[in-house]
Each structure stands twice: as C-alpha cells, then as structure tokens.
Amino acid sequence: MEFAGVVVAAGSGSRAGAGAAKQWRTLGGRPVLRWSVEALLEAGAAEVVVVIPAGADAEAARALDGLVGWRTVAGGATRTASVQAGLAALQLDETAAVLIHDAARPLLTREVVDRLLTALGTSEAALPVLPVADSLKRDAGGMSGGAIEREGLVRAQTPQAFRLGALRGAYAAWPDDAAATDDVAVFEAAGGRVVLVPGDPALMKLTYPEDFAMAEALMTWETRMGLGLDAHRWGPGDTVWLCGVPISHDQTLMGHSDADAGLHALTDAILGAIGDGDIGDHFPPTDPQWKGARSDQFLVHAVERVRARGGRLVNVDVTLVCEQPRIKPHRAAMKARLAELLGLPLDAVSVKATTTEGMGFAGRQEGLAAQAIAAVALPVRAAG
Ligand code: CTP
Ligand code: MG
C-alpha cells in the first residue's frame, strides 16, 4: 500500500529538561528525530514530511543527513497545528495512507508500521495501543480520589494511520484553534472509526529527562567483536610500556610512539569492532606529532569513537607474547590501568601472557607481540 509519513517535530520539548529540544538530542548515537524518519523510509514510505519549528532547517538537515525521501515544513503553536501543516504539504493521492508520528517516539519498528498498513486494508484508520497494567486512581490534591475502572482502557501511541483524504476531511471539520490530544481524536470527532492494533513498549514517548535512559534500555543492542595484533622489536633501553604501565627492563620496545604493543593491539581490536579502520588510519606513524606519544591516548580515542556511535564496550582480553619481562607481577596494575582508560569494571578486563617456548621472533627475544579482542555493544534499529 502506498503510504507517506508525517513526523511532527515542531515542539519545544519543555518537559525534557534544559538543552536542545528533545528531537535534536542524541539517543543511542543518533538524533532522536532520525530514528523514526529512517524507520518510515526503510518501511517503504513514498515520502516523509518532517514538521519542524520555523527556522530549524539546519538542525533538521544535520539530524537527517544522508537520508533520501524527506522534506521539512514549519509547524504551528500546537501539535494539532503542526499536523495540519504536515498534511497540507503531502502530495500523494487522497486514497494513499498516511502515518502521523511523534518524533518524540523514536523506537519505531517495521513490525508496527506493517501492522498499521495491514489494518488499513480493511479499516478507515488504525491506532497502536498498549494495555494498562497498573491500577488507575484519581489524584485528588495529593489524596487518592478513588479508583478508575481499568477494564476497557488502553494507552494510545503513534504512528496513527489513516487514508489521507479522510484525515484531511476530519481536520477540515475540526474547529480552528482547538487542540486535540491526537489525530485519532480529530478523526473520531468527524465520525471516523478506528481499529486498534498492538503497539510496542519501545515506542514510549520521550517526555521527561529520565525517559532517555529508559528508551536506551529498550533499544535493540547488537554485540560486535574486534581483533587486534601488534608486534614491536626490542632495542636498547631500561623501561618498557605494556598495557599502559611502565616496567623496568633491560631493553625497551622500538617504535614511533611509546611502542606499547598491548595498547596498540587493544586499540585496533576496538576500532575493528566498530569497523572504523585501524590505529594507523587515526594516528599515522608518518605524523611527527605522534613521535614518542603515550599510547593511552590512542586507546581513549577508540573508546570515544564507540561512544560517538552510541555504543559501549562490553569486555576486552589482551594476551602479551614474550619470554621477558615476566608479566605476572604487573598484571594487576595493567588490568587496573586498562579498566580506568576504558571505563570498564575490573572483571571486564583481562590481561594474559604466554611465551612461545623459545620459538619464533618472540621466543628468540627479537620482539614482543600482543593480541587483543574486544566486544562492543552497539544500538541498532530493531529489524522487527
Ligand atoms: N509537536 C509539534 N508541534 C507542536 C507541539 C508538539 O510538532 N507545536 C510534536 C513534538 O515535537 C513531539 C510530538 O508533537 O514530537 C508530541 O508532543 P510532546 O511530546 O508534547 O512534545 P513537546 O511539545 O515538544 O514537549 P513539551 O510538551 O514537553 O514541551
Ligand atoms: Mg507538548
């Protein structure tokens, strides 16, 4: 079925706390608005009209950068006025379907869109709802004012789905300047009938500051793995840096930076987990500014790249391969330093060591090797 989306994002987000309005803030590494526009486009929307505050075109362009099939119109003083502005801008046939959606409900899945479109095949309009699980009371000035019968009550979400012509007709009949709670209310006031379909708890509306953390918990996370390997040659010196810890030794590792093979392997593992190149791409060895550099900044940079994607590290495991120095006396310090750099608890950080029983370059003590693996959790748009 041909359908368009109208995403209303013209509110000021006054209840969500200080800072940018909630539709421009980041959730799981993406602007709140982007999640639902992307979901509607991926579900096959012919176009998505995004209703934004007048003058917010730059914010919208930033939030929706790279997506194809959306355009913006300026909203009004109420949600109702904003929806009307969006409807007026749609260019589809009157028989096409339209899904009106709050930008403040970012975690829209294809499953919900499909349910609504399927319902529209046999009904004039469709509304996603959730059951009410808690018992309901009236608040009589801080005192319980008695129970409200919960039987037969549901919680309404968006998107709300209609035939474009029928919804336009309902809005035309709606009194000017009256504010409706939602589009179904306008449609029903005009005598329209609306079928209920199951909503989705993840479609919660971001209203208060604490809702952001709850939405992150409801997001779908995928675990990524990354592998890193590094080796450096022994040379003259008296201190070797390994996993961010200086160790007195009769040699040092040679390299452009501090040659901390443990940190280098781990940095590559983390970059690998998010498909973000390798340490040399981010810190070219030809660049003089990294000469003699402490490698902990490379690791911290990789962790920042994960955070910029809305992701978080899960655990890391490093193995150092050398005959000398003995690693065991330094393991606790290495673990503690890595945990600090990575922002992980100690039990999510492992440092191990092995010899190669005299074989190979590490066995002949020509150099030291390190390998690392990292697991990263990244938020993804639910496939469902
Ligand atoms: N909305 C809109 N135009 C308005 C008011 C609201 O497009 N004049 C949109 C909001 O951007 C949001 C949705 O309608 O996506 C639901 O409204 P709400 O959650 O109340 O958002 P805000 O009005 O922005 O927040 P608040 O009421 O806390 O100020
Ligand atoms: Mg509001």
XYZ file of C-alpha atoms and ligand atoms in Angstrom:
414
model
C 0.000 0.000 0.000
C 1.356 3.423 -0.912
C 1.901 5.486 2.197
C 3.532 8.664 3.437
C 4.753 9.668 6.852
C 4.236 12.912 8.714
C 6.654 13.191 11.611
C 5.812 16.043 13.947
C 8.928 17.534 15.486
C 7.925 21.147 15.963
C 7.540 21.098 19.744
C 9.857 22.783 22.208
C 10.349 19.763 24.482
C 9.841 21.915 27.558
C 9.337 18.978 29.955
C 12.521 17.163 28.844
C 14.907 19.467 30.672
C 17.469 22.081 29.666
C 19.479 21.980 26.461
C 18.429 21.379 22.872
C 14.807 20.356 22.232
C 14.428 16.590 22.591
C 14.035 15.862 18.862
C 17.594 17.148 18.223
C 19.211 15.333 21.154
C 21.092 12.085 20.762
C 19.710 8.696 21.699
C 21.856 5.647 21.056
C 24.269 7.700 18.948
C 21.641 9.193 16.621
C 19.466 12.286 16.814
C 16.041 11.366 18.215
C 14.311 12.573 15.032
C 16.492 10.404 12.791
C 15.323 7.099 14.264
C 11.707 7.365 13.183
C 12.327 9.085 9.835
C 14.763 6.291 8.987
C 12.265 3.655 10.136
C 9.472 5.084 7.973
C 11.715 5.372 4.905
C 13.036 1.839 5.377
C 9.478 0.537 5.768
C 8.762 1.944 2.291
C 7.253 5.407 2.845
C 6.903 7.215 -0.507
C 7.790 10.433 1.292
C 8.199 11.689 4.823
C 7.198 15.223 5.693
C 9.025 16.349 8.808
C 7.307 19.186 10.648
C 9.895 21.337 12.427
C 9.972 24.646 14.297
C 10.268 27.623 11.921
C 13.944 28.325 11.306
C 15.189 24.886 12.384
C 16.175 23.734 8.884
C 19.861 23.469 9.733
C 19.159 21.215 12.736
C 16.892 19.015 10.606
C 19.466 18.776 7.820
C 22.103 17.756 10.362
C 19.849 15.187 12.019
C 18.703 13.622 8.728
C 21.955 13.934 6.783
C 22.285 11.199 4.163
C 18.645 10.056 4.229
C 16.660 10.345 0.999
C 12.910 10.970 0.732
C 12.173 13.570 3.408
C 11.433 17.278 3.375
C 10.514 19.775 6.038
C 7.668 22.196 6.648
C 7.283 24.643 9.508
C 4.916 23.633 12.288
C 2.485 25.597 14.419
C 1.866 26.513 18.035
C 0.168 23.216 18.906
C 0.694 19.631 17.813
C -2.664 19.859 16.036
C -1.489 22.874 14.010
C 1.771 21.085 13.221
C -0.054 18.006 11.919
C -2.239 20.244 9.762
C 0.861 21.877 8.272
C 2.268 18.425 7.501
C -0.955 17.205 5.905
C -1.180 20.309 3.723
C 2.301 19.607 2.369
C 1.673 15.991 1.327
C 1.445 15.467 -2.390
C 0.131 11.906 -2.507
C -3.209 10.765 -3.857
C -6.101 11.140 -1.388
C -6.519 7.347 -1.279
C -2.936 6.802 -0.125
C -2.278 6.005 3.514
C -0.682 8.469 5.868
C 1.034 7.654 9.154
C 1.172 10.551 11.611
C 4.009 10.068 14.059
C 5.587 11.881 17.019
C 9.321 12.467 16.605
C 9.400 12.010 20.367
C 8.750 8.269 19.877
C 12.000 7.269 18.200
C 11.959 3.478 18.501
C 9.544 2.716 15.696
C 9.801 -0.737 14.160
C 8.794 -2.029 10.776
C 6.514 -4.502 12.555
C 4.322 -1.708 13.913
C 4.221 0.038 10.520
C 3.234 -3.234 8.836
C 0.506 -3.875 11.424
C -0.986 -0.430 10.774
C -0.869 -0.785 6.985
C -2.414 -4.241 7.147
C -5.216 -2.903 9.344
C -5.824 -0.053 6.874
C -6.558 -2.678 4.225
C -9.920 -3.295 5.899
C -10.473 -0.221 8.107
C -10.561 3.546 7.785
C -7.943 4.164 10.432
C -5.679 2.284 12.827
C -4.156 3.069 16.203
C -1.347 1.218 18.054
C -2.222 0.668 21.720
C -0.798 -0.959 24.830
C -2.704 -2.490 27.715
C -2.860 -0.636 31.022
C -1.188 -2.868 33.614
C -1.191 -0.618 36.698
C -4.373 0.125 38.537
C -5.569 3.687 37.999
C -6.508 6.233 40.661
C -7.648 9.778 40.597
C -5.290 12.283 42.262
C -7.476 14.472 44.456
C -4.957 17.103 45.577
C -2.385 14.616 46.869
C -5.011 12.212 48.215
C -6.377 9.207 46.410
C -9.648 10.193 44.875
C -10.727 6.624 44.257
C -10.152 4.005 41.590
C -10.821 4.371 37.892
C -12.095 1.216 36.236
C -9.162 -0.089 34.171
C -11.239 -2.569 32.223
C -11.515 -1.455 28.606
C -8.769 1.175 28.822
C -5.672 1.188 26.593
C -2.737 3.556 26.101
C -2.546 5.184 22.644
C 0.740 5.530 20.759
C 1.778 6.793 17.344
C 2.040 6.365 14.376
C -1.687 6.692 13.802
C -2.731 5.556 10.336
C -5.434 6.957 8.053
C -6.430 7.399 4.433
C -5.081 10.827 3.522
C -8.366 12.153 2.099
C -10.407 11.023 5.089
C -7.981 12.546 7.608
C -7.822 15.815 5.680
C -11.630 15.885 5.755
C -11.665 15.345 9.520
C -9.135 18.126 10.103
C -11.141 20.461 7.835
C -14.145 19.886 10.099
C -12.089 20.412 13.281
C -12.667 23.820 14.913
C -9.874 26.310 14.203
C -7.517 26.829 17.128
C -8.846 23.835 19.085
C -6.085 21.493 20.217
C -6.728 17.744 20.002
C -4.823 15.186 22.063
C -4.027 13.223 18.919
C -5.148 12.569 15.355
C -7.492 9.750 16.249
C -9.425 12.230 18.410
C -9.873 14.517 15.381
C -10.859 11.594 13.178
C -13.390 10.249 15.683
C -14.889 13.718 16.190
C -15.713 13.612 12.482
C -17.401 10.237 12.902
C -14.456 8.107 11.762
C -13.934 4.581 13.052
C -10.534 3.475 14.243
C -9.343 -0.112 14.684
C -6.842 -0.957 17.443
C -3.599 -2.846 16.719
C -0.913 -3.899 19.220
C 1.589 -1.140 19.981
C 5.144 -1.604 21.214
C 6.567 -0.749 24.670
C 9.731 0.521 22.937
C 7.577 3.160 21.212
C 7.374 5.071 24.501
C 7.316 8.849 24.190
C 10.331 10.792 25.396
C 8.765 13.393 27.651
C 10.874 13.793 30.819
C 14.692 13.761 31.185
C 14.701 10.259 32.694
C 12.869 8.837 29.664
C 16.076 8.912 27.613
C 17.772 6.300 29.815
C 14.657 4.142 29.737
C 14.481 4.299 25.931
C 18.170 3.328 25.696
C 17.428 0.286 27.823
C 14.563 -0.648 25.497
C 16.673 -0.351 22.352
C 17.955 -3.363 20.488
C 21.682 -3.850 21.023
C 23.985 -5.931 18.897
C 27.324 -7.278 20.070
C 30.326 -6.711 17.830
C 33.754 -8.332 18.106
C 37.085 -6.884 17.047
C 40.565 -8.384 16.916
C 43.921 -6.627 17.157
C 47.520 -7.752 16.742
C 50.759 -5.815 17.161
C 54.460 -6.527 17.473
C 57.496 -4.379 18.250
C 61.229 -5.078 18.167
C 63.405 -4.997 21.298
C 66.138 -2.351 21.427
C 68.363 -0.609 23.940
C 66.588 0.978 26.898
C 65.625 0.491 30.528
C 61.803 0.796 30.598
C 59.100 -0.878 28.556
C 55.478 0.302 28.425
C 52.938 -2.515 28.320
C 49.175 -2.068 28.676
C 49.720 1.471 29.886
C 52.155 0.505 32.675
C 55.901 1.288 32.748
C 58.052 -1.741 33.601
C 61.774 -1.637 34.413
C 63.557 -3.919 31.984
C 66.991 -4.235 30.374
C 65.534 -3.399 26.958
C 62.717 -1.344 25.504
C 60.405 -1.766 22.556
C 61.245 0.304 19.487
C 58.520 2.279 17.735
C 57.348 5.680 16.604
C 55.199 6.126 19.713
C 55.925 4.540 23.108
C 55.614 1.141 21.322
C 53.090 -0.199 23.857
C 52.076 -3.243 21.805
C 49.351 -4.171 24.295
C 47.594 -0.819 23.926
C 48.087 -0.859 20.157
C 46.542 -4.324 19.768
C 43.649 -3.307 22.022
C 43.073 -0.027 20.160
C 42.887 -1.982 16.894
C 40.504 -4.507 18.446
C 38.096 -1.753 19.500
C 38.302 0.042 16.154
C 37.789 -3.332 14.488
C 34.615 -3.976 16.453
C 33.017 -0.823 15.036
C 34.527 -1.206 11.554
C 36.416 2.057 11.937
C 39.775 1.334 10.313
C 42.936 0.794 12.341
C 45.272 2.715 14.577
C 47.414 3.808 11.633
C 44.406 5.444 9.959
C 43.686 7.509 13.059
C 47.299 8.187 14.127
C 49.552 7.930 11.046
C 53.126 6.895 12.023
C 54.340 9.422 9.448
C 52.820 12.242 11.509
C 55.545 13.780 13.732
C 53.019 14.729 16.427
C 52.760 11.050 17.461
C 56.544 10.604 17.853
C 57.173 9.282 21.349
C 53.455 9.677 22.125
C 51.887 7.835 25.039
C 49.630 5.210 23.528
C 46.885 5.567 26.133
C 45.501 8.488 24.106
C 45.091 6.148 21.105
C 43.024 3.786 23.234
C 40.908 6.577 24.682
C 40.265 7.856 21.149
C 38.987 4.417 20.086
C 36.648 4.333 23.102
C 35.370 7.793 22.162
C 34.618 6.523 18.645
C 32.498 3.768 20.203
C 30.658 6.280 22.383
C 30.039 8.549 19.387
C 28.163 5.631 17.813
C 26.036 5.383 20.959
C 27.825 2.139 21.805
C 29.580 0.815 24.877
C 32.451 -1.543 25.471
C 31.479 -4.891 26.952
C 34.820 -6.539 27.724
C 38.400 -6.796 26.477
C 41.040 -9.501 26.633
C 44.738 -8.938 25.879
C 47.479 -11.551 25.516
C 51.126 -10.497 25.594
C 53.566 -12.879 23.902
C 57.137 -12.655 25.237
C 59.845 -14.548 27.142
C 60.854 -11.446 29.131
C 59.892 -9.440 31.114
C 57.709 -11.624 33.275
C 54.199 -10.191 33.062
C 52.529 -11.780 36.059
C 53.892 -9.332 38.671
C 52.434 -6.459 36.602
C 49.093 -7.936 35.608
C 47.060 -6.344 38.374
C 48.454 -2.906 37.578
C 47.827 -3.428 33.852
C 44.235 -4.509 34.443
C 43.616 -1.544 36.717
C 45.097 0.909 34.200
C 43.103 -0.561 31.290
C 39.888 -0.561 33.322
C 40.485 3.107 34.120
C 41.218 4.060 30.493
C 38.278 2.069 29.148
C 35.751 2.950 31.844
C 35.126 -0.754 32.492
C 34.873 -2.750 35.724
C 37.928 -4.888 36.537
C 36.158 -8.144 35.756
C 35.535 -6.959 32.183
C 39.279 -6.522 31.582
C 41.675 -9.405 31.132
C 45.443 -9.354 30.639
C 47.229 -12.645 29.988
C 50.730 -13.588 28.894
C 52.390 -16.509 27.262
C 55.820 -17.479 25.979
C 56.313 -19.340 22.721
C 58.784 -21.767 24.312
C 61.744 -20.224 22.542
C 60.207 -20.471 19.101
C 59.771 -17.637 16.616
C 60.661 -13.938 16.969
C 59.193 -13.663 20.442
C 60.955 -16.852 21.505
C 64.303 -15.607 20.199
C 63.590 -12.357 22.072
C 63.806 -10.248 18.931
C 60.486 -8.657 19.756
C 57.230 -8.812 21.693
C 53.762 -9.424 20.265
C 50.328 -8.645 21.648
C 46.897 -9.677 20.585
C 43.579 -8.409 21.846
C 39.908 -8.954 21.418
C 37.153 -6.504 22.313
C 33.379 -6.830 22.469
C 31.298 -3.723 21.852
C 27.521 -3.301 22.181
C 26.008 -1.047 19.519
C 22.416 0.166 19.333
C 20.666 -0.925 16.154
C 17.285 -0.210 14.696
C 15.170 -3.206 15.541
C 14.602 -5.344 12.479
C 11.177 -6.441 13.771
N 4.797 18.866 18.432
C 4.754 19.615 17.268
N 4.309 20.914 17.301
C 3.916 21.454 18.468
C 3.953 20.699 19.657
C 4.397 19.386 19.608
O 5.139 19.135 16.206
N 3.512 22.727 18.461
C 5.340 17.499 18.370
C 6.547 17.315 19.254
O 7.727 17.742 18.588
C 6.531 15.834 19.569
C 5.049 15.480 19.462
O 4.400 16.586 18.861
O 7.256 15.062 18.633
C 4.468 15.127 20.816
O 4.456 16.282 21.653
P 5.202 16.410 23.052
O 5.718 15.108 23.475
O 4.290 17.170 23.944
O 6.491 17.284 22.660
P 6.802 18.792 23.013
O 5.578 19.614 22.844
O 7.999 19.167 22.209
O 7.222 18.700 24.533
P 6.633 19.528 25.785
O 5.143 19.336 25.740
O 7.295 18.903 26.973
O 7.056 20.950 25.567
Mg 3.789 19.218 24.054
